[in-house]
Amino acid sequence: MLSYRHAFHAGNHADVLKHFVQVQLHLYMNQKDAAYTYIDTHSGAGVYSLDSFQSTKTAEFDTGIGPLWNVTDAPAPLKEYIDLVKGMNPSGKMRYYPGSPYVAEQMAREQDRLRLFELHPADCKILADNFRKLEMHKAEQGERSRGRRVLIEHGDGFNSLKALLPPPSRRALVLIDPPYEIKDDYKRVRDALEGALGKFPSGTFAVWYPVLQRMESRQFADRLKRLPAKEWLNVTLTTTTPTPDGTGLHSSGMFILNPPYTLEPILREVMPYLARVLGKDAGARFVIEKGTQVTGAAAGRIVGDTPRTPVGNARRASPLSGKGSLRLPGQSMPRPEDAPAPAGKPARPAAPRDAAPRSNAARDGTPRSNTPRDAAPRSNAPRDTASRSNAPRDGAPRSSASRDAAPRSNAPRDAAPRSNAPRAGAARPAAPSAPRNGRTRQGGGRG
């Protein structure tokens, strides 16, 4: 985890992209008089010697600051970055290259604060020594030093970021550029940004990341686009075609959350120049994307110098919702009523409302009867026109006379013994489980 030393990679094309963007962010923050806090989660050594053993072993500066050292046609925004690097080399010879802490120290104003974190013990000591020498040099020149406005801490910047937000001035510029030696760095960057945005949603957060063949690197930018920031801006620079085995750093990117509105036009001006000067073959290119937190989709993209606009707004089908589609860009969705009928099953025309009701006839053509089997139709006479007979159940039919035609008999029940013999033609009693709906067990209904 602590084996990474940036001295082997100082001044390469990834540093050019990172520090050029950092200079532009500082220039924008300096436009307001209010002080701001610069936070660097992975500061490194601060200053690197390009003639040291580490730098000369890899000579990666030949892919970045080397080709830009003697250019005369650089765009004005890029020239501001080149002049800062040349300011460290007054002899005119390319010997020293600034890290992000030194860029911040040169670009920030006296009232601005720097919070620098470095986990590697050797680099943290070199960083502190470099700033001590810088303070001594300023004192010799009669310049005012920052004093306690610069704090260097040996620790993990991921764990300390959230505690520093929001800053006292409510203005902050945060740079996150871990070595990405382990896969967990990608997740830690996203988690740190999510927590930082929760405490300080208006801060400007710049993230450097390598574009590699591993899955975590390819999905990294898309994961950052889902963070709850108001806007985001993503720029990548590729200097050479990736090797078949995927080794080597051929491309890198800068992802900025809440970017200044001035940064995108500057990138459109400078990135074509960087791709042309630093490119090694036909694979050299750049990509600029921007978007908002609502959709997270790219609002515009430029590949090379040709603009490309996304077409359509395809939705992703969800197996849970049962809705959505996988239609191609520009393809219209068919409406349900426009769908053709299945082959072999002609569509049945709808019956008009005034058509005759469906027949209840049986299959043999005989009308189906709706009356109970072997039962007389129910009478529709009023209930008070006929009464039930109170005669004993001795087999005699009930009287259908009205109640006032024959008064109810008051004879004692023992006047005529009740017969338990079944009546002739009586209906079979209903099953005990049949529901009672007002009919007698013999099957007769109310008259």
CSV table of C-alpha atoms in Angstrom, one decimal:
chain,number,residue,atom,x,y,z
A,1,MET,CA,0.0,0.0,0.0
A,2,LEU,CA,2.9,2.4,0.8
A,3,SER,CA,5.2,1.3,-2.1
A,4,TYR,CA,4.0,4.1,-4.4
A,5,ARG,CA,6.5,6.9,-5.0
A,6,HIS,CA,5.4,9.7,-7.3
A,7,ALA,CA,9.0,10.6,-8.1
A,8,PHE,CA,9.1,7.8,-10.7
A,9,HIS,CA,6.1,9.4,-12.6
A,10,ALA,CA,6.6,13.2,-12.0
A,11,GLY,CA,6.0,15.4,-15.0
A,12,ASN,CA,4.2,12.7,-17.2
A,13,HIS,CA,1.1,13.4,-19.3
A,14,ALA,CA,-1.1,12.6,-16.3
A,15,ASP,CA,0.6,15.3,-14.3
A,16,VAL,CA,0.2,17.8,-17.1
A,17,LEU,CA,-3.6,17.2,-17.2
A,18,LYS,CA,-4.0,17.3,-13.4
A,19,HIS,CA,-1.9,20.4,-12.7
A,20,PHE,CA,-3.2,22.3,-15.7
A,21,VAL,CA,-6.7,21.8,-14.4
A,22,GLN,CA,-5.7,22.6,-10.9
A,23,VAL,CA,-4.2,26.0,-12.0
A,24,GLN,CA,-7.5,26.9,-13.7
A,25,LEU,CA,-9.5,26.0,-10.6
A,26,HIS,CA,-7.2,28.2,-8.4
A,27,LEU,CA,-7.6,31.1,-10.8
A,28,TYR,CA,-11.3,30.9,-10.6
A,29,MET,CA,-11.3,30.7,-6.8
A,30,ASN,CA,-9.1,33.8,-6.7
A,31,GLN,CA,-11.7,35.9,-8.4
A,32,LYS,CA,-13.5,36.5,-5.1
A,33,ASP,CA,-11.9,38.3,-2.2
A,34,ALA,CA,-13.1,35.8,0.4
A,35,ALA,CA,-10.5,33.3,1.5
A,36,TYR,CA,-10.8,29.6,0.7
A,37,THR,CA,-9.3,26.4,2.0
A,38,TYR,CA,-7.3,24.0,-0.3
A,39,ILE,CA,-7.4,20.4,0.8
A,40,ASP,CA,-5.0,17.8,-0.7
A,41,THR,CA,-5.7,14.3,0.4
A,42,HIS,CA,-2.6,12.7,-1.2
A,43,SER,CA,0.0,15.4,-1.3
A,44,GLY,CA,3.2,13.5,-2.1
A,45,ALA,CA,6.6,15.2,-1.7
A,46,GLY,CA,5.5,18.5,-3.1
A,47,VAL,CA,8.6,19.1,-5.4
A,48,TYR,CA,10.4,16.5,-7.6
A,49,SER,CA,13.8,16.5,-9.1
A,50,LEU,CA,13.7,15.4,-12.7
A,51,ASP,CA,17.4,14.5,-12.8
A,52,SER,CA,17.1,12.2,-9.8
A,53,PHE,CA,17.5,8.4,-10.0
A,54,GLN,CA,13.8,7.8,-9.7
A,55,SER,CA,12.8,10.2,-12.5
A,56,THR,CA,15.6,9.2,-14.9
A,57,LYS,CA,14.9,5.5,-14.5
A,58,THR,CA,11.5,5.8,-16.1
A,59,ALA,CA,11.8,9.2,-17.8
A,60,GLU,CA,8.1,9.6,-17.9
A,61,PHE,CA,8.5,13.4,-18.1
A,62,ASP,CA,9.3,12.9,-21.8
A,63,THR,CA,5.5,12.1,-22.2
A,64,GLY,CA,4.3,15.2,-20.5
A,65,ILE,CA,6.2,18.4,-19.6
A,66,GLY,CA,9.2,17.5,-21.9
A,67,PRO,CA,7.4,18.1,-25.2
A,68,LEU,CA,5.8,21.3,-23.8
A,69,TRP,CA,9.0,22.9,-22.5
A,70,ASN,CA,10.0,24.8,-25.6
A,71,VAL,CA,6.7,25.3,-27.3
A,72,THR,CA,5.8,28.8,-28.4
A,73,ASP,CA,2.2,28.3,-29.7
A,74,ALA,CA,0.6,27.0,-26.6
A,75,PRO,CA,-2.9,28.4,-25.8
A,76,ALA,CA,-3.0,31.1,-23.2
A,77,PRO,CA,-4.6,28.9,-20.4
A,78,LEU,CA,-2.0,26.2,-20.9
A,79,LYS,CA,0.8,28.7,-21.0
A,80,GLU,CA,-0.1,29.8,-17.4
A,81,TYR,CA,0.7,26.2,-16.3
A,82,ILE,CA,3.9,26.1,-18.3
A,83,ASP,CA,5.1,29.4,-16.9
A,84,LEU,CA,4.5,28.1,-13.3
A,85,VAL,CA,6.8,25.1,-14.0
A,86,LYS,CA,9.4,27.3,-15.6
A,87,GLY,CA,9.3,29.6,-12.6
A,88,MET,CA,10.8,26.7,-10.6
A,89,ASN,CA,13.7,26.5,-13.1
A,90,PRO,CA,15.2,30.0,-13.4
A,91,SER,CA,18.2,28.7,-15.2
A,92,GLY,CA,16.1,27.6,-18.1
A,93,LYS,CA,17.0,23.9,-17.7
A,94,MET,CA,14.2,21.5,-16.8
A,95,ARG,CA,15.3,20.2,-13.4
A,96,TYR,CA,12.4,20.5,-11.0
A,97,TYR,CA,8.7,19.7,-11.3
A,98,PRO,CA,6.0,20.9,-8.9
A,99,GLY,CA,3.6,18.6,-7.2
A,100,SER,CA,0.0,19.6,-6.4
A,101,PRO,CA,1.0,21.2,-3.0
A,102,TYR,CA,3.5,23.5,-4.6
A,103,VAL,CA,1.0,24.4,-7.3
A,104,ALA,CA,-1.5,25.4,-4.6
A,105,GLU,CA,1.2,27.3,-2.7
A,106,GLN,CA,2.1,29.3,-5.8
A,107,MET,CA,-1.5,29.9,-7.0
A,108,ALA,CA,-3.3,30.5,-3.6
A,109,ARG,CA,-3.2,33.9,-2.0
A,110,GLU,CA,-1.9,34.9,1.5
A,111,GLN,CA,-5.2,34.7,3.2
A,112,ASP,CA,-6.0,31.2,1.8
A,113,ARG,CA,-5.3,28.1,3.8
A,114,LEU,CA,-3.6,24.8,2.8
A,115,ARG,CA,-4.4,21.5,4.4
A,116,LEU,CA,-2.0,18.8,3.1
A,117,PHE,CA,-2.1,15.1,4.0
A,118,GLU,CA,0.4,12.4,3.1
A,119,LEU,CA,0.4,8.8,4.4
A,120,HIS,CA,3.8,7.7,3.2
A,121,PRO,CA,6.3,8.5,6.0
A,122,ALA,CA,9.2,9.3,3.7
A,123,ASP,CA,7.2,11.6,1.4
A,124,CYS,CA,5.6,13.3,4.3
A,125,LYS,CA,9.0,14.2,5.7
A,126,ILE,CA,10.2,15.5,2.3
A,127,LEU,CA,7.0,17.5,2.0
A,128,ALA,CA,7.5,19.2,5.4
A,129,ASP,CA,11.2,19.9,4.6
A,130,ASN,CA,10.3,21.5,1.2
A,131,PHE,CA,7.8,23.8,2.7
A,132,ARG,CA,10.2,24.8,5.5
A,133,LYS,CA,12.8,25.7,2.9
A,134,LEU,CA,10.2,27.6,1.0
A,135,GLU,CA,9.3,29.6,4.1
A,136,MET,CA,12.9,30.4,4.7
A,137,HIS,CA,13.4,31.6,1.1
A,138,LYS,CA,10.4,33.9,1.4
A,139,ALA,CA,11.8,35.3,4.6
A,140,GLU,CA,15.1,36.0,3.0
A,141,GLN,CA,13.3,37.8,0.1
A,142,GLY,CA,11.3,39.9,2.6
A,143,GLU,CA,8.0,38.2,1.6
A,144,ARG,CA,5.3,37.4,4.1
A,145,SER,CA,5.1,33.7,4.9
A,146,ARG,CA,1.9,31.8,5.4
A,147,GLY,CA,2.8,30.5,8.8
A,148,ARG,CA,0.0,28.4,10.3
A,149,ARG,CA,-2.1,28.8,7.2
A,150,VAL,CA,-0.2,25.7,5.9
A,151,LEU,CA,-0.8,22.5,7.9
A,152,ILE,CA,0.9,19.3,6.9
A,153,GLU,CA,-0.3,16.1,8.5
A,154,HIS,CA,1.0,12.6,8.3
A,155,GLY,CA,-2.2,10.6,7.9
A,156,ASP,CA,-4.9,9.3,5.6
A,157,GLY,CA,-6.6,12.2,3.8
A,158,PHE,CA,-9.7,10.1,3.2
A,159,ASN,CA,-10.4,9.9,6.9
A,160,SER,CA,-9.6,13.6,7.6
A,161,LEU,CA,-11.6,15.1,4.7
A,162,LYS,CA,-15.0,15.0,6.2
A,163,ALA,CA,-13.9,16.6,9.5
A,164,LEU,CA,-12.6,19.7,7.7
A,165,LEU,CA,-15.9,20.5,6.0
A,166,PRO,CA,-17.5,22.9,5.8
A,167,PRO,CA,-14.5,25.3,6.1
A,168,PRO,CA,-14.9,28.6,8.1
A,169,SER,CA,-15.1,30.7,4.9
A,170,ARG,CA,-17.6,28.3,3.3
A,171,ARG,CA,-15.3,28.1,0.3
A,172,ALA,CA,-13.1,25.1,-0.5
A,173,LEU,CA,-11.2,23.4,-3.3
A,174,VAL,CA,-10.4,19.7,-2.7
A,175,LEU,CA,-8.0,17.6,-4.8
A,176,ILE,CA,-8.1,13.8,-4.5
A,177,ASP,CA,-5.5,11.8,-6.4
A,178,PRO,CA,-4.6,8.5,-4.6
A,179,PRO,CA,-2.2,6.1,-6.3
A,180,TYR,CA,-4.9,3.5,-7.0
A,181,GLU,CA,-2.5,0.7,-6.2
A,182,ILE,CA,-5.3,-1.3,-4.7
A,183,LYS,CA,-8.9,-1.8,-6.0
A,184,ASP,CA,-10.3,-0.4,-2.7
A,185,ASP,CA,-9.0,3.1,-3.6
A,186,TYR,CA,-11.8,3.5,-6.2
A,187,LYS,CA,-14.5,2.8,-3.6
A,188,ARG,CA,-12.8,4.9,-1.0
A,189,VAL,CA,-12.8,7.9,-3.3
A,190,ARG,CA,-16.5,7.6,-4.0
A,191,ASP,CA,-17.3,7.1,-0.3
A,192,ALA,CA,-15.2,10.1,0.7
A,193,LEU,CA,-16.9,12.3,-1.9
A,194,GLU,CA,-20.3,11.2,-0.9
A,195,GLY,CA,-19.6,12.0,2.7
A,196,ALA,CA,-18.0,15.3,1.8
A,197,LEU,CA,-20.9,16.4,-0.4
A,198,GLY,CA,-23.3,15.5,2.5
A,199,LYS,CA,-21.6,18.1,4.7
A,200,PHE,CA,-20.5,20.6,2.1
A,201,PRO,CA,-22.5,20.3,-1.1
A,202,SER,CA,-21.3,23.5,-2.7
A,203,GLY,CA,-17.6,22.7,-2.5
A,204,THR,CA,-15.4,22.1,-5.6
A,205,PHE,CA,-14.0,18.6,-5.7
A,206,ALA,CA,-11.4,17.5,-8.3
A,207,VAL,CA,-10.5,13.9,-8.7
A,208,TRP,CA,-7.6,12.5,-10.8
A,209,TYR,CA,-7.9,8.9,-11.9
A,210,PRO,CA,-6.0,6.5,-14.3
A,211,VAL,CA,-7.9,5.0,-17.3
A,212,LEU,CA,-6.8,1.4,-17.2
A,213,GLN,CA,-8.2,-1.9,-18.5
A,214,ARG,CA,-9.3,-3.1,-15.1
A,215,MET,CA,-13.1,-3.1,-14.4
A,216,GLU,CA,-12.9,-0.7,-11.5
A,217,SER,CA,-11.1,1.9,-13.6
A,218,ARG,CA,-13.5,1.6,-16.5
A,219,GLN,CA,-16.6,2.0,-14.3
A,220,PHE,CA,-15.1,4.7,-12.0
A,221,ALA,CA,-16.3,7.8,-13.9
A,222,ASP,CA,-19.8,6.4,-14.3
A,223,ARG,CA,-20.0,5.8,-10.5
A,224,LEU,CA,-18.9,9.4,-9.8
A,225,LYS,CA,-21.6,10.7,-12.1
A,226,ARG,CA,-24.3,9.4,-9.7
A,227,LEU,CA,-23.0,11.4,-6.7
A,228,PRO,CA,-25.4,14.1,-5.4
A,229,ALA,CA,-23.5,17.1,-6.9
A,230,LYS,CA,-25.3,19.8,-8.8
A,231,GLU,CA,-23.0,19.5,-11.8
A,232,TRP,CA,-20.0,17.5,-12.9
A,233,LEU,CA,-17.4,17.7,-15.6
A,234,ASN,CA,-15.2,14.9,-16.9
A,235,VAL,CA,-12.1,15.1,-19.2
A,236,THR,CA,-9.8,12.4,-20.3
A,237,LEU,CA,-6.5,12.5,-22.3
A,238,THR,CA,-5.1,9.5,-24.2
A,239,THR,CA,-1.6,9.8,-25.6
A,240,THR,CA,-1.1,6.4,-27.2
A,241,THR,CA,-3.0,3.3,-28.2
A,242,PRO,CA,-3.4,0.8,-25.2
A,243,THR,CA,-1.1,-2.2,-25.3
A,244,PRO,CA,-2.6,-5.6,-25.8
A,245,ASP,CA,-1.6,-6.7,-22.3
A,246,GLY,CA,-3.1,-3.5,-20.8
A,247,THR,CA,0.1,-2.4,-19.0
A,248,GLY,CA,1.4,1.1,-18.8
A,249,LEU,CA,-0.5,4.4,-18.3
A,250,HIS,CA,-1.8,5.5,-21.6
A,251,SER,CA,-4.7,7.6,-20.5
A,252,SER,CA,-5.9,9.5,-17.4
A,253,GLY,CA,-8.8,11.7,-16.4
A,254,MET,CA,-9.9,14.6,-14.2
A,255,PHE,CA,-13.5,14.5,-12.8
A,256,ILE,CA,-14.7,17.7,-11.2
A,257,LEU,CA,-17.8,18.0,-9.1
A,258,ASN,CA,-19.3,21.5,-9.0
A,259,PRO,CA,-16.9,22.8,-11.6
A,260,PRO,CA,-16.6,26.5,-12.5
A,261,TYR,CA,-18.5,27.6,-15.6
A,262,THR,CA,-15.3,28.9,-17.1
A,263,LEU,CA,-13.5,25.5,-17.1
A,264,GLU,CA,-15.4,23.8,-19.9
A,265,PRO,CA,-14.6,26.4,-22.6
A,266,ILE,CA,-11.0,26.4,-21.5
A,267,LEU,CA,-10.8,22.6,-21.9
A,268,ARG,CA,-12.3,22.8,-25.4
A,269,GLU,CA,-9.6,25.2,-26.3
A,270,VAL,CA,-6.6,23.4,-24.8
A,271,MET,CA,-7.4,19.6,-25.1
A,272,PRO,CA,-7.0,19.5,-28.9
A,273,TYR,CA,-3.6,21.0,-28.5
A,274,LEU,CA,-2.5,18.6,-25.8
A,275,ALA,CA,-3.7,15.6,-27.8
A,276,ARG,CA,-1.7,16.8,-30.8
A,277,VAL,CA,1.5,17.7,-29.0
A,278,LEU,CA,1.6,14.8,-26.5
A,279,GLY,CA,0.1,12.2,-28.8
A,280,LYS,CA,2.4,9.3,-29.8
A,281,ASP,CA,0.2,7.6,-32.5
A,282,ALA,CA,-3.2,7.6,-34.0
A,283,GLY,CA,-4.8,6.5,-30.7
A,284,ALA,CA,-4.2,10.0,-29.2
A,285,ARG,CA,-7.5,11.5,-28.3
A,286,PHE,CA,-9.5,13.3,-25.6
A,287,VAL,CA,-13.0,13.2,-24.3
A,288,ILE,CA,-15.0,16.0,-22.6
A,289,GLU,CA,-18.3,15.2,-20.8
A,290,LYS,CA,-20.6,17.3,-18.6
A,291,GLY,CA,-23.8,16.5,-16.8
A,292,THR,CA,-26.0,17.2,-13.9
A,293,GLN,CA,-27.0,15.3,-10.8
A,294,VAL,CA,-30.6,14.8,-11.8
A,295,THR,CA,-30.0,12.5,-14.7
A,296,GLY,CA,-26.2,11.8,-14.5
A,297,ALA,CA,-26.3,11.5,-18.3
A,298,ALA,CA,-23.8,13.3,-20.5
A,299,ALA,CA,-25.2,16.6,-21.8
A,300,GLY,CA,-22.5,16.7,-24.5
A,301,ARG,CA,-19.4,14.9,-25.6
A,302,ILE,CA,-16.5,15.8,-27.8
A,303,VAL,CA,-14.2,13.2,-29.3
A,304,GLY,CA,-11.2,14.7,-30.9
A,305,ASP,CA,-12.4,18.0,-32.4
A,306,THR,CA,-15.7,16.6,-33.6
A,307,PRO,CA,-18.8,17.2,-31.4
A,308,ARG,CA,-21.1,14.4,-30.9
A,309,THR,CA,-24.5,14.7,-29.3
A,310,PRO,CA,-26.3,11.7,-27.8
A,311,VAL,CA,-29.5,10.6,-29.7
A,312,GLY,CA,-32.7,9.4,-28.1
A,313,ASN,CA,-33.4,8.8,-24.4
A,314,ALA,CA,-33.6,5.0,-24.2
A,315,ARG,CA,-34.9,3.6,-21.0
A,316,ARG,CA,-33.5,0.5,-19.4
A,317,ALA,CA,-35.9,-2.4,-19.0
A,318,SER,CA,-36.4,-3.5,-15.5
A,319,PRO,CA,-37.3,-7.1,-14.6
A,320,LEU,CA,-39.0,-5.9,-11.5
A,321,SER,CA,-41.2,-3.1,-12.8
A,322,GLY,CA,-42.3,-4.8,-16.0
A,323,LYS,CA,-41.9,-1.6,-17.9
A,324,GLY,CA,-39.2,0.0,-20.0
A,325,SER,CA,-37.6,-0.9,-23.3
A,326,LEU,CA,-34.4,-1.5,-25.0
A,327,ARG,CA,-35.2,0.5,-28.1
A,328,LEU,CA,-32.5,1.9,-30.3
A,329,PRO,CA,-31.8,5.6,-30.4
A,330,GLY,CA,-34.4,7.4,-32.5
A,331,GLN,CA,-36.7,4.4,-32.6
A,332,SER,CA,-40.3,5.2,-31.7
A,333,MET,CA,-42.3,2.9,-29.3
A,334,PRO,CA,-45.4,1.2,-30.8
A,335,ARG,CA,-48.7,1.8,-29.1
A,336,PRO,CA,-50.7,-1.1,-27.8
A,337,GLU,CA,-53.6,-0.4,-30.2
A,338,ASP,CA,-51.2,-0.4,-33.1
A,339,ALA,CA,-49.9,-3.9,-32.4
A,340,PRO,CA,-51.0,-6.5,-35.2
A,341,ALA,CA,-53.2,-9.4,-34.3
A,342,PRO,CA,-51.5,-12.8,-33.9
A,343,ALA,CA,-51.4,-15.0,-36.9
A,344,GLY,CA,-54.3,-17.6,-37.1
A,345,LYS,CA,-56.5,-15.8,-34.6
A,346,PRO,CA,-58.5,-13.1,-36.5
A,347,ALA,CA,-59.6,-10.3,-34.3
A,348,ARG,CA,-63.3,-10.7,-33.2
A,349,PRO,CA,-65.3,-7.6,-33.9
A,350,ALA,CA,-66.9,-6.0,-30.9
A,351,ALA,CA,-70.6,-6.5,-30.6
A,352,PRO,CA,-72.8,-3.4,-30.8
A,353,ARG,CA,-74.4,-2.3,-27.6
A,354,ASP,CA,-78.0,-2.7,-29.0
A,355,ALA,CA,-77.4,-6.3,-30.1
A,356,ALA,CA,-79.5,-9.1,-28.7
A,357,PRO,CA,-78.4,-10.6,-25.4
A,358,ARG,CA,-76.5,-13.8,-25.4
A,359,SER,CA,-78.8,-16.8,-25.7
A,360,ASN,CA,-79.0,-19.3,-22.9
A,361,ALA,CA,-80.1,-22.1,-25.3
A,362,ALA,CA,-78.7,-25.5,-24.8
A,363,ARG,CA,-76.5,-27.2,-27.3
A,364,ASP,CA,-79.5,-29.1,-28.8
A,365,GLY,CA,-81.4,-25.9,-29.6
A,366,THR,CA,-83.9,-26.1,-26.8
A,367,PRO,CA,-84.2,-23.0,-24.7
A,368,ARG,CA,-82.6,-23.4,-21.3
A,369,SER,CA,-85.1,-23.0,-18.5
A,370,ASN,CA,-84.3,-20.8,-15.6
A,371,THR,CA,-87.0,-22.3,-13.3
A,372,PRO,CA,-86.2,-25.1,-10.7
A,373,ARG,CA,-86.7,-28.6,-12.0
A,374,ASP,CA,-90.2,-30.1,-11.2
A,375,ALA,CA,-91.2,-26.9,-9.5
A,376,ALA,CA,-94.0,-24.5,-10.2
A,377,PRO,CA,-93.0,-20.9,-11.1
A,378,ARG,CA,-92.8,-18.5,-8.2
A,379,SER,CA,-95.9,-16.3,-7.7
A,380,ASN,CA,-95.5,-12.6,-8.0
A,381,ALA,CA,-98.7,-11.9,-6.0
A,382,PRO,CA,-98.4,-9.6,-3.0
A,383,ARG,CA,-97.7,-11.3,0.3
A,384,ASP,CA,-100.9,-10.1,1.9
A,385,THR,CA,-103.1,-11.7,-0.8
A,386,ALA,CA,-102.4,-15.2,0.3
A,387,SER,CA,-101.4,-16.7,3.5
A,388,ARG,CA,-99.9,-20.0,4.5
A,389,SER,CA,-102.2,-22.6,6.0
A,390,ASN,CA,-102.0,-23.4,9.6
A,391,ALA,CA,-103.6,-26.7,9.2
A,392,PRO,CA,-101.8,-29.7,10.7
A,393,ARG,CA,-99.4,-31.5,8.3
A,394,ASP,CA,-101.6,-34.5,7.6
A,395,GLY,CA,-101.1,-34.6,3.9
A,396,ALA,CA,-103.8,-32.1,3.0
A,397,PRO,CA,-102.8,-29.2,0.7
A,398,ARG,CA,-102.4,-25.8,2.2
A,399,SER,CA,-105.1,-23.4,1.8
A,400,SER,CA,-104.5,-20.4,-0.5
A,401,ALA,CA,-107.4,-18.4,1.0
A,402,SER,CA,-106.7,-15.0,2.4
A,403,ARG,CA,-106.1,-14.6,6.2
A,404,ASP,CA,-109.4,-12.8,6.8
A,405,ALA,CA,-111.4,-15.4,4.9
A,406,ALA,CA,-110.8,-18.2,7.4
A,407,PRO,CA,-109.8,-17.3,10.9
A,408,ARG,CA,-106.9,-19.1,12.5
A,409,SER,CA,-108.0,-22.2,14.4
A,410,ASN,CA,-107.6,-22.1,18.2
A,411,ALA,CA,-108.2,-25.8,18.5
A,412,PRO,CA,-105.7,-27.6,20.8
A,413,ARG,CA,-102.9,-29.4,19.1
A,414,ASP,CA,-104.1,-32.8,20.4
A,415,ALA,CA,-107.4,-32.4,18.4
A,416,ALA,CA,-105.8,-34.0,15.5
A,417,PRO,CA,-102.8,-36.1,16.0
A,418,ARG,CA,-99.9,-35.2,13.9
A,419,SER,CA,-98.9,-37.9,11.4
A,420,ASN,CA,-95.3,-38.7,10.9
A,421,ALA,CA,-95.9,-40.5,7.6
A,422,PRO,CA,-94.4,-39.0,4.6
A,423,ARG,CA,-96.8,-37.1,2.4
A,424,ALA,CA,-97.4,-38.2,-1.1
A,425,GLY,CA,-95.5,-36.3,-3.7
A,426,ALA,CA,-93.5,-34.4,-1.1
A,427,ALA,CA,-90.1,-33.1,-2.1
A,428,ARG,CA,-87.0,-34.7,-0.7
A,429,PRO,CA,-85.6,-32.8,2.3
A,430,ALA,CA,-82.7,-30.6,1.5
A,431,ALA,CA,-79.2,-31.6,2.6
A,432,PRO,CA,-78.3,-30.3,6.0
A,433,SER,CA,-75.4,-28.4,4.5
A,434,ALA,CA,-77.6,-26.5,2.0
A,435,PRO,CA,-78.0,-22.8,2.9
A,436,ARG,CA,-81.4,-21.6,4.1
A,437,ASN,CA,-82.8,-18.8,1.9
A,438,GLY,CA,-86.4,-18.6,3.2
A,439,ARG,CA,-87.6,-21.8,1.7
A,440,THR,CA,-88.9,-24.8,3.6
A,441,ARG,CA,-87.1,-28.1,3.8
A,442,GLN,CA,-89.8,-29.5,1.5
A,443,GLY,CA,-88.7,-27.2,-1.3
A,444,GLY,CA,-91.7,-24.9,-1.4
A,445,GLY,CA,-91.3,-21.1,-1.6
A,446,ARG,CA,-93.3,-18.3,-0.2
A,447,GLY,CA,-96.5,-17.9,-2.0
